[in-house]
Amino acid sequence: MFKKFKIPEATVGRLTAYSRFLKEADEKGISTVSSQQIAKATGVTPAQVRKDLAYFGEFGTRGVGYNPRELYNYIMKILGLDRRWPVIIIGAGRLGAALAMYGGFAERGFDIVGIFDVDPAKIGNKIGDIEIRPLEELKEKVEELSIKLGIVAVPAASAQEVVDFMVESGIRGIINFAPVNVSVPEGVVLRRVDLASQLEYLTFHLGESR
Amino acid sequence: MFKKFKIPEATVGRLTAYSRFLKEADEKGISTVSSQQIAKATGVTPAQVRKDLAYFGEFGTRGVGYNPRELYNYIMKILGLDRRWPVIIIGAGRLGAALAMYGGFAERGFDIVGIFDVDPAKIGNKIGDIEIRPLEELKEKVEELSIKLGIVAVPAASAQEVVDFMVESGIRGIINFAPVNVSVPEGVVLRRVDLASQLEYLTFHLGESR
DNA sequence: GGCATTTTGTTAAAAAATTAACAAACTTGT
DNA sequence: ACAAGTTTGTTAATTTTTTAACAAAATGCC
Ligand SMILES: NC(=O)c1ccc[n+]([C@@H]2O[C@H](COP(=O)([O-])OP(=O)(O)OC[C@H]3O[C@@H](n4cnc5c(N)ncnc54)[C@H](O)[C@@H]3O)[C@@H](O)[C@H]2O)c1
Ligand SMILES: NC(=O)c1ccc[n+]([C@@H]2O[C@H](COP(=O)([O-])OP(=O)(O)OC[C@H]3O[C@@H](n4cnc5c(N)ncnc54)[C@H](O)[C@@H]3O)[C@@H](O)[C@H]2O)c1
């Protein structure tokens, strides 16, 4: 589709940031923004903004800048967000529940359509208006709605087996919150989010100046 | 302290992963591990492991490998985790509450010692055994316990003002969960965690293969 | 319309990070 | 004690990413 060349890992995250700024600008009725303004708002250099965009095409006008709404739409399309994505969560614990209720996902096109757990005491309970279902029903649901995305919020010890089952059920993109390295077969995209590690980043850098 | 040279951004995150594996290995009674084993377990190359460690010193024995416990201790010291760190959370919403109850922080040396909010309805409530306190009391608490680390779990619209107040109160390392770019003065370390962006990383990469 | 100004898209240069290669140092077996 | 086999630490090569530079294209002023 796009991707004539290899795209830097970090570019995707920056595109997200650009798109958020562009949406705001558009809502304010601004009709053109420069790479410099985008850069300022998102904490990068203007050259970086132009380079990131250049991987995917030409979206601006020389001497003028970019139209926020237009560029926003392009970026959303690049990110695959020109549609809505159903998402399931495995693990109806504290984190799973917080994520299920998080409005920020829907805002970006992600709909939490199912929450699964193995704890009999939790099955049948509701989080928001979604009922917690037993893990065995995952595959059925995934096939029914062609779900491709899933979030793992189970204890580290269960993460690998849960991920295996998700993949077997048809999930193709996974975010893993358990602090453990899990492996997935070719063709499945995995992203690990380690929150303790984020704090450690801070202590490391605080330590530097000691 | 350490850091004769500049350390790659990603090294810190990998050190966290290495340390987790090393702890497990030590608990299993294993007396030596090779860079290859560490690499395998954490999903990187052996060369990467050795390079990462080389920034900080020599921790292994040629022809043999590393002692898990010893290397674990070294890494924890590098990360600044040879002590415990008190941490405060601002925003006692769903995410703030989930984070406050998260056992994974204490496991890595982080103690949540305070939760602050502005909602009068929440002040006085308890999350676990910590009472939600009004934001005005932040500075007092920070000074009392010499707190350096804070987590921002407030709506995006309030994030910048909250961060400013945290910095003013003495906080020097901040994790921001609000999906907005905030700025901090020199000397304050800021880390942004954007969960929606993680899902977008998945959709981008799924889109590639269409 | 021509000229100065602006801002993009692109190419080139620089910097940073990863991977590879290999000598040095240790272990084990004979 | 020496040879064969490991595995580190380090230096060099490669790859990736970022930053800089600048021609090309558009605007607006006179
Ligand atoms: N709570 C946080 O803020 C937080 C932060 C970062 C990471 N995490 C990680 O996220 C994961 C969940 O954390 P939590 O605090 O929500 O834990 P939790 O104990 O509150 O919830 C875990 C849930 O997973 C369910 N579960 C266990 N095994 C399962 C399986 N095989 N299949 C399906 N469901 C299963 C449990 O029944 C429980 O409901 C953990 O790995 C934790 O380390 C949590
Ligand atoms: N819930 C999630 O899973 C999740 C995931 C990713 C990011 N986030 C982000 O984290 C933040 C919090 O999310 P949430 O779901 O917990 O929201 P929430 O509405 O449940 O909680 C927000 C809390 O912040 C408090 N607050 C508001 N302004 C404040 C201020 N100036 N000072 C102190 N406290 C203040 C509110 O009273 C409320 O208790 C948001 O920015 C959200 O985008 C949440």
XYZ file of C-alpha atoms (C1' of nucleotides) and ligand atoms in Angstrom:
568
model
C 0.000 0.000 0.000
C 2.373 2.703 1.244
C 5.867 1.835 2.395
C 8.088 2.017 -0.609
C 10.929 2.207 1.916
C 11.372 1.104 5.457
C 9.765 3.403 7.974
C 11.551 4.230 11.251
C 9.977 2.624 14.277
C 9.473 5.988 15.955
C 7.701 7.563 13.007
C 4.391 5.864 13.804
C 4.306 7.307 17.302
C 5.067 10.762 15.971
C 2.335 10.534 13.361
C -0.094 9.918 16.199
C 1.111 13.083 17.893
C 0.907 15.106 14.683
C -2.623 13.918 14.052
C -3.761 14.998 17.511
C -2.380 18.482 16.979
C -3.870 18.705 13.490
C -7.295 17.765 14.752
C -7.136 20.498 17.369
C -5.965 23.023 14.803
C -8.770 22.087 12.446
C -11.331 22.383 15.221
C -10.042 25.857 15.947
C -10.738 26.695 12.315
C -7.078 27.130 11.358
C -6.654 26.658 7.623
C -2.901 26.181 7.294
C -0.133 24.987 9.583
C 3.598 24.774 8.911
C 5.945 21.934 9.728
C 7.425 24.311 12.249
C 4.150 24.704 14.110
C 3.547 20.964 14.112
C 7.075 20.439 15.369
C 6.721 22.981 18.151
C 3.493 21.432 19.377
C 4.764 17.874 19.371
C 8.294 18.433 20.573
C 10.286 17.507 17.488
C 12.181 19.371 14.754
C 10.488 20.683 11.608
C 12.833 18.580 9.495
C 11.630 15.523 11.326
C 8.008 16.350 10.583
C 8.677 16.790 6.874
C 10.782 13.655 6.736
C 8.157 11.571 8.459
C 5.500 12.761 6.037
C 7.765 12.322 3.031
C 7.746 8.555 3.517
C 4.107 8.532 2.532
C 3.662 11.254 -0.054
C 3.349 14.993 -0.575
C 0.692 16.586 1.572
C 1.603 20.246 1.719
C 2.050 23.288 -0.458
C 5.440 24.951 -0.724
C 5.526 28.449 0.650
C 2.251 27.797 2.425
C 2.134 24.742 4.644
C -0.427 22.031 5.269
C -4.181 22.044 5.553
C -4.862 20.573 8.993
C -7.973 18.639 8.108
C -6.548 17.223 4.934
C -3.279 16.191 6.524
C -5.152 14.755 9.490
C -7.173 12.575 7.161
C -4.073 11.415 5.342
C -2.292 10.508 8.554
C -5.300 8.652 9.893
C -5.356 6.680 6.700
C -1.638 5.947 6.935
C -2.144 4.687 10.480
C -4.999 2.476 9.328
C -7.510 4.588 11.225
C -9.817 5.382 8.335
C -12.081 2.708 9.796
C -13.092 1.528 13.253
C -11.371 -1.436 14.901
C -13.036 -3.841 17.309
C -10.737 -4.785 20.193
C -10.969 -7.434 22.900
C -9.356 -7.411 26.338
C -8.209 -10.544 28.116
C -8.112 -10.214 31.892
C -10.877 -8.344 33.705
C -8.702 -7.199 36.594
C -7.962 -3.671 37.644
C -5.987 -2.762 34.558
C -8.334 -4.559 32.178
C -11.287 -2.724 33.705
C -9.573 0.673 33.496
C -8.706 0.078 29.859
C -12.215 -1.127 29.060
C -13.650 2.115 30.389
C -11.049 4.341 28.764
C -12.740 6.770 26.418
C -9.493 7.599 24.653
C -9.612 4.412 22.620
C -13.027 5.074 21.080
C -11.864 8.567 20.254
C -9.181 7.094 18.045
C -11.378 4.497 16.413
C -10.998 1.531 18.737
C -14.102 -0.135 20.141
C -13.736 -2.479 23.079
C -16.222 -5.183 22.135
C -15.370 -7.948 24.567
C -13.675 -8.731 27.872
C -12.663 -12.268 28.758
C -11.490 -13.867 31.977
C -11.129 -17.288 33.582
C -12.279 -16.340 37.073
C -15.775 -17.834 37.504
C -16.556 -15.160 40.070
C -16.117 -12.462 37.428
C -17.916 -14.061 34.490
C -21.244 -12.360 33.930
C -20.258 -9.151 35.707
C -20.357 -6.003 33.666
C -17.697 -3.394 33.050
C -19.508 -0.420 31.622
C -21.976 -2.106 29.332
C -19.750 -5.018 28.368
C -20.246 -8.354 30.069
C -17.209 -10.345 31.128
C -17.239 -13.647 29.238
C -15.309 -16.890 29.752
C -12.107 -17.211 27.757
C -13.486 -20.238 25.901
C -15.856 -17.966 24.033
C -13.035 -15.876 22.610
C -12.616 -17.651 19.293
C -16.313 -17.527 18.544
C -16.429 -13.778 19.175
C -13.252 -13.084 17.214
C -14.600 -14.917 14.198
C -18.041 -13.384 14.488
C -16.718 -9.807 14.402
C -13.462 -10.412 12.478
C -11.546 -9.000 15.419
C -7.846 -8.476 14.779
C -6.716 -6.615 17.896
C -6.386 -7.711 21.497
C -5.016 -6.459 24.799
C -3.439 -8.780 27.359
C -4.036 -7.758 30.983
C -3.501 -11.053 32.776
C -0.759 -12.014 35.257
C 2.687 -12.578 33.770
C 2.524 -16.306 34.417
C -0.489 -16.709 32.109
C 0.554 -14.240 29.421
C 2.185 -16.653 26.975
C -0.639 -19.180 27.026
C -3.221 -16.433 26.646
C -1.309 -14.948 23.722
C -1.080 -18.353 22.060
C -4.810 -18.788 22.402
C -5.489 -15.319 21.029
C -3.367 -16.012 17.974
C -5.071 -19.339 17.476
C -8.400 -17.542 17.690
C -7.456 -15.182 14.898
C -6.040 -12.123 16.670
C -3.241 -10.511 14.645
C -2.143 -7.551 16.762
C -1.517 -7.727 20.506
C -0.604 -5.323 23.262
C 0.879 -7.091 26.257
C 0.824 -5.354 29.630
C 2.252 -8.286 31.558
C 5.889 -7.681 32.475
C 7.179 -10.689 30.591
C 8.493 -11.396 27.128
C 6.084 -13.448 25.079
C 6.616 -14.690 21.554
C 4.241 -14.739 18.628
C 4.459 -16.391 15.219
C 5.382 -14.568 12.027
C 2.619 -12.286 10.844
C 1.400 -11.335 14.288
C 2.361 -7.899 15.588
C 3.202 -7.679 19.267
C 3.750 -4.646 21.410
C 4.833 -4.781 25.001
C 4.008 -2.009 27.458
C 6.000 -2.208 30.661
C 4.901 0.482 33.076
C 7.428 -0.269 35.811
C 10.115 0.101 33.171
C 8.883 3.622 32.503
C 9.530 4.549 36.121
C 12.941 2.950 35.855
C 13.696 5.195 32.928
C 13.100 8.105 35.259
C 15.276 6.815 38.092
C 18.060 6.034 35.652
C 18.089 9.569 34.358
C 17.738 11.113 37.778
C 20.676 9.013 38.843
C 22.808 10.394 36.046
C 22.980 13.786 37.631
C 24.021 12.523 41.030
C 28.459 8.217 38.425
C 28.429 5.892 35.423
C 27.967 7.207 31.930
C 31.325 8.031 30.524
C 29.560 8.064 27.155
C 26.045 8.659 26.000
C 23.759 5.701 26.521
C 21.208 4.780 23.841
C 17.649 5.551 24.802
C 16.587 1.927 24.341
C 19.313 0.502 26.553
C 17.481 1.372 29.753
C 14.393 -0.569 28.713
C 16.503 -3.558 27.808
C 18.349 -3.480 31.123
C 14.971 -3.798 32.821
C 14.237 -6.885 30.740
C 17.646 -8.401 31.429
C 17.237 -7.859 35.157
C 13.893 -9.637 35.184
C 15.393 -12.662 33.482
C 18.421 -12.632 35.751
C 16.260 -12.582 38.851
C 14.336 -15.594 37.617
C 17.546 -17.425 36.754
C 18.971 -16.706 40.182
C 15.805 -17.917 41.876
C 16.080 -21.151 39.934
C 19.560 -21.552 41.381
C 21.374 -21.079 38.076
C 24.955 -19.981 38.699
C 26.000 -18.720 35.277
C 24.218 -17.376 32.227
C 25.654 -16.344 28.863
C 24.845 -13.257 26.854
C 23.226 -15.657 24.429
C 20.798 -16.949 27.029
C 19.936 -13.453 28.174
C 19.428 -12.444 24.562
C 17.185 -15.377 23.795
C 14.993 -14.719 26.810
C 14.594 -11.022 26.141
C 14.339 -11.069 22.375
C 17.548 -9.300 21.399
C 20.947 -10.305 19.995
C 23.825 -11.442 22.217
C 25.955 -8.638 20.836
C 23.343 -6.184 21.999
C 23.403 -7.572 25.506
C 27.164 -7.304 25.751
C 27.173 -3.840 24.238
C 24.522 -2.601 26.646
C 26.475 -3.901 29.612
C 29.763 -2.573 28.283
C 28.556 1.005 28.758
C 28.710 0.460 32.487
C 31.606 -1.871 33.145
C 32.753 -5.476 33.022
C 30.424 -7.839 34.765
C 31.194 -11.233 33.292
C 33.976 -13.760 32.955
C 35.306 -14.665 29.522
C 34.724 -18.250 28.598
C 32.149 -18.523 31.360
C 29.400 -15.924 31.369
C 27.690 -13.922 34.062
C 26.586 -14.713 37.567
C 22.860 -13.947 37.567
C 22.620 -12.561 41.065
C 25.711 -10.432 40.727
C 24.713 -9.035 37.349
C 21.190 -8.460 38.605
C 22.528 -6.383 41.453
C 24.744 -4.390 39.149
C 21.905 -3.644 36.759
C 19.586 -2.647 39.580
C 22.252 -0.258 40.759
C 22.704 1.143 37.256
C 18.965 1.736 37.028
C 19.005 3.483 40.376
C 17.028 0.669 41.981
C 19.430 -0.107 44.799
C 17.011 1.827 46.976
C 13.262 2.262 47.243
C 11.504 5.215 45.620
C 8.367 6.873 46.939
C 5.950 7.807 44.155
C 2.810 9.936 44.070
C -0.103 9.702 41.660
C -2.156 12.701 40.583
C -5.676 11.827 39.458
C -7.660 9.213 41.368
C -9.708 8.088 38.383
C -9.860 4.630 36.896
C -6.304 4.610 35.656
C -4.895 6.250 38.767
C -6.666 3.678 40.922
C -5.435 0.748 38.831
C -1.879 2.036 39.020
C -2.132 2.650 42.767
C -3.105 -0.975 43.311
C -0.554 -2.389 40.906
C 1.781 -4.735 42.750
C 4.352 -4.644 39.973
C 5.654 -1.267 41.088
C 6.483 -2.348 44.636
C 8.215 -5.387 43.214
C 10.640 -3.097 41.428
C 11.181 -0.764 44.341
C 8.489 1.838 43.828
C 6.131 2.660 46.694
C 2.964 4.569 45.942
C 2.789 6.855 48.957
C 0.132 9.329 47.925
C -2.791 9.919 45.583
C -4.090 13.414 44.915
C -7.208 14.701 43.218
C -9.310 17.843 42.973
C -12.726 16.194 43.034
C -14.212 16.902 46.506
C -16.325 13.756 46.183
C -13.180 11.634 46.035
C -11.094 13.292 48.745
C -10.983 11.076 51.799
C -11.831 7.887 49.918
C -9.294 5.123 50.063
C -7.612 3.197 47.286
C -6.092 0.175 48.925
C -4.787 1.687 52.133
C -3.943 5.081 50.709
C -6.300 7.959 51.239
C -7.011 10.320 48.375
C -5.860 13.789 49.380
C -6.525 17.239 47.884
C -3.975 18.453 45.402
C -3.079 21.403 47.622
C -1.401 19.018 50.036
C 0.986 17.759 47.386
C 3.907 20.047 48.111
C 3.821 19.333 51.811
C 3.905 15.589 51.197
C 6.625 15.819 48.565
C 8.841 17.774 50.891
C 8.094 15.577 53.884
C 9.156 12.389 52.115
C 11.600 13.876 49.581
C 9.506 12.442 46.776
C 11.057 12.753 43.356
C 8.692 10.712 41.175
C 5.119 11.287 40.100
C 2.517 9.844 37.763
C -0.003 12.014 35.945
C -3.406 10.372 35.444
C -5.636 13.401 34.975
C -7.562 14.481 31.864
C -5.487 15.912 29.037
C -6.859 19.404 29.593
C -5.397 19.554 33.115
C -2.127 17.768 32.434
C 0.099 20.791 31.861
C -1.061 22.701 34.929
C -0.748 19.582 37.074
C 2.755 18.949 35.775
C 3.736 22.547 36.499
C 2.488 22.200 40.042
C 4.305 18.902 40.510
C 7.564 20.446 39.360
C 7.016 23.423 41.625
C 6.414 21.003 44.486
C 9.748 19.308 43.943
C 8.964 16.347 41.685
C 11.829 15.637 39.275
C 10.622 12.656 37.233
C 7.159 12.395 35.716
C 5.197 9.825 33.778
C 2.339 11.366 31.849
C -0.561 9.168 30.781
C -2.640 12.003 29.366
C -2.566 11.986 25.570
C -1.068 15.423 25.281
C 2.393 16.905 25.007
C 3.412 18.720 28.144
C 6.655 20.554 28.719
C 8.911 20.587 31.732
C 11.900 22.737 32.643
C 15.487 21.620 32.319
C 16.446 19.049 34.906
C 13.055 17.378 35.058
C 12.698 14.033 33.288
C 9.423 13.446 31.523
C 8.078 10.270 29.998
C 4.878 10.081 28.049
C 2.885 6.866 27.810
C 0.250 6.966 25.102
C -1.794 3.792 25.130
C -3.967 4.581 22.120
C -0.779 5.146 20.184
C 0.265 1.593 21.000
C -2.861 0.273 19.321
C -2.144 2.517 16.358
C 1.261 0.941 16.053
C -0.548 -2.360 15.602
C -3.005 -1.118 12.986
C -0.202 0.553 11.063
C 1.721 -2.690 10.860
C -1.319 -4.767 10.080
C -2.088 -2.337 7.281
C 1.346 -2.838 5.763
C 0.547 -6.361 4.699
C -2.717 -5.509 2.982
C 5.351 41.097 -14.038
C 9.433 40.765 -11.365
C 11.522 40.241 -6.899
C 11.746 39.186 -2.112
C 9.924 35.892 1.181
C 8.148 31.671 2.774
C 7.870 26.804 3.245
C 7.825 22.470 1.268
C 10.036 18.070 -0.530
C 14.345 15.962 -1.263
C 18.975 15.064 -1.224
C 23.167 15.073 1.381
C 25.658 14.963 5.776
C 25.946 13.755 10.438
C 24.890 11.235 14.365
C 23.261 7.305 16.741
C 22.404 2.605 17.287
C 22.923 -2.081 16.052
C 25.395 -5.934 14.361
C 29.510 -8.346 13.320
C 34.123 -9.760 14.077
C 37.802 -11.119 16.758
C 41.528 -11.035 20.214
C 41.823 -11.873 25.128
C 40.741 -14.606 28.966
C 38.983 -18.366 31.110
C 37.621 -23.757 31.475
C 38.030 -28.429 30.595
C 40.041 -32.573 29.028
C 44.052 -35.162 28.056
C 51.095 -28.054 30.554
C 49.026 -27.646 26.338
C 45.239 -27.815 22.992
C 40.508 -27.271 21.997
C 36.505 -25.016 23.012
C 33.737 -21.065 25.223
C 32.333 -16.618 25.952
C 33.427 -12.048 27.151
C 34.775 -7.143 26.112
C 36.029 -4.138 22.502
C 36.812 -2.358 18.171
C 35.219 -1.942 13.500
C 31.622 -2.113 9.997
C 26.984 -1.603 8.885
C 22.565 0.045 9.261
C 19.215 3.166 10.798
C 17.669 7.538 12.161
C 18.076 12.336 12.628
C 19.531 16.795 11.253
C 20.950 20.067 7.918
C 20.951 22.237 3.514
C 18.925 23.855 -0.461
C 16.424 23.888 -4.927
C 11.633 24.107 -6.347
C 7.188 26.021 -5.875
C 4.004 29.076 -4.056
C 2.596 33.866 -2.155
C 2.448 38.721 -1.904
C 4.251 43.263 -2.483
C 5.547 47.073 -5.373
N -2.833 -2.683 37.433
C -1.946 -1.948 36.764
O -1.954 -0.729 36.834
C -0.935 -2.598 35.902
C 0.046 -1.806 35.372
C 0.990 -2.366 34.532
C 0.946 -3.704 34.240
N 0.006 -4.471 34.775
C 0.007 -5.890 34.413
O -1.239 -6.190 33.843
C -1.632 -7.485 34.237
C -2.943 -7.409 34.978
O -2.790 -6.538 36.083
P -3.990 -6.276 37.094
O -3.509 -5.316 38.092
O -5.207 -5.959 36.329
O -4.140 -7.725 37.766
P -5.438 -8.367 38.418
O -4.982 -9.485 39.251
O -6.303 -7.291 38.985
O -6.225 -8.964 37.155
C -5.810 -10.068 36.412
C -7.040 -10.724 35.807
O -6.633 -11.734 34.876
C -7.456 -12.875 35.074
N -6.742 -14.039 34.568
C -5.772 -14.764 35.161
N -5.359 -15.760 34.365
C -6.088 -15.659 33.237
C -6.131 -16.420 32.042
N -5.312 -17.441 31.837
N -7.006 -16.045 31.104
C -7.832 -14.993 31.286
N -7.836 -14.240 32.383
C -6.964 -14.583 33.359
C -7.730 -12.906 36.540
O -8.894 -13.659 36.819
C -7.902 -11.417 36.850
O -9.241 -11.019 36.679
C -0.512 -8.037 35.081
O 0.360 -8.796 34.263
C 0.169 -6.817 35.572
O 1.542 -7.061 35.828
C -0.950 -3.949 35.599
N -8.318 4.698 31.882
C -7.346 4.257 31.103
O -7.187 3.048 30.908
C -6.418 5.209 30.454
C -5.535 4.701 29.537
C -4.612 5.557 28.924
C -4.617 6.894 29.242
N -5.491 7.369 30.118
C -5.412 8.796 30.437
O -5.211 8.945 31.798
C -5.916 10.070 32.279
C -6.906 9.624 33.323
O -7.769 8.650 32.770
P -8.938 8.009 33.615
O -9.613 7.026 32.747
O -8.435 7.575 34.937
O -9.908 9.273 33.795
P -10.926 9.551 34.980
O -11.840 10.591 34.489
O -11.471 8.267 35.493
O -10.018 10.165 36.139
C -9.420 11.431 36.091
C -9.245 11.922 37.512
O -8.450 13.108 37.514
C -9.046 14.024 38.425
N -8.624 15.365 38.062
C -9.108 16.157 37.089
N -8.449 17.319 37.044
C -7.518 17.260 38.020
C -6.533 18.162 38.486
N -6.351 19.360 37.919
N -5.755 17.781 39.505
C -5.925 16.588 40.088
N -6.838 15.692 39.688
C -7.634 16.032 38.669
C -10.519 13.800 38.315
O -11.191 14.249 39.481
C -10.557 12.273 38.179
O -10.617 11.642 39.437
C -6.588 10.694 31.071
O -5.756 11.703 30.558
C -6.671 9.560 30.104
O -6.645 10.013 28.781
C -6.391 6.558 30.750
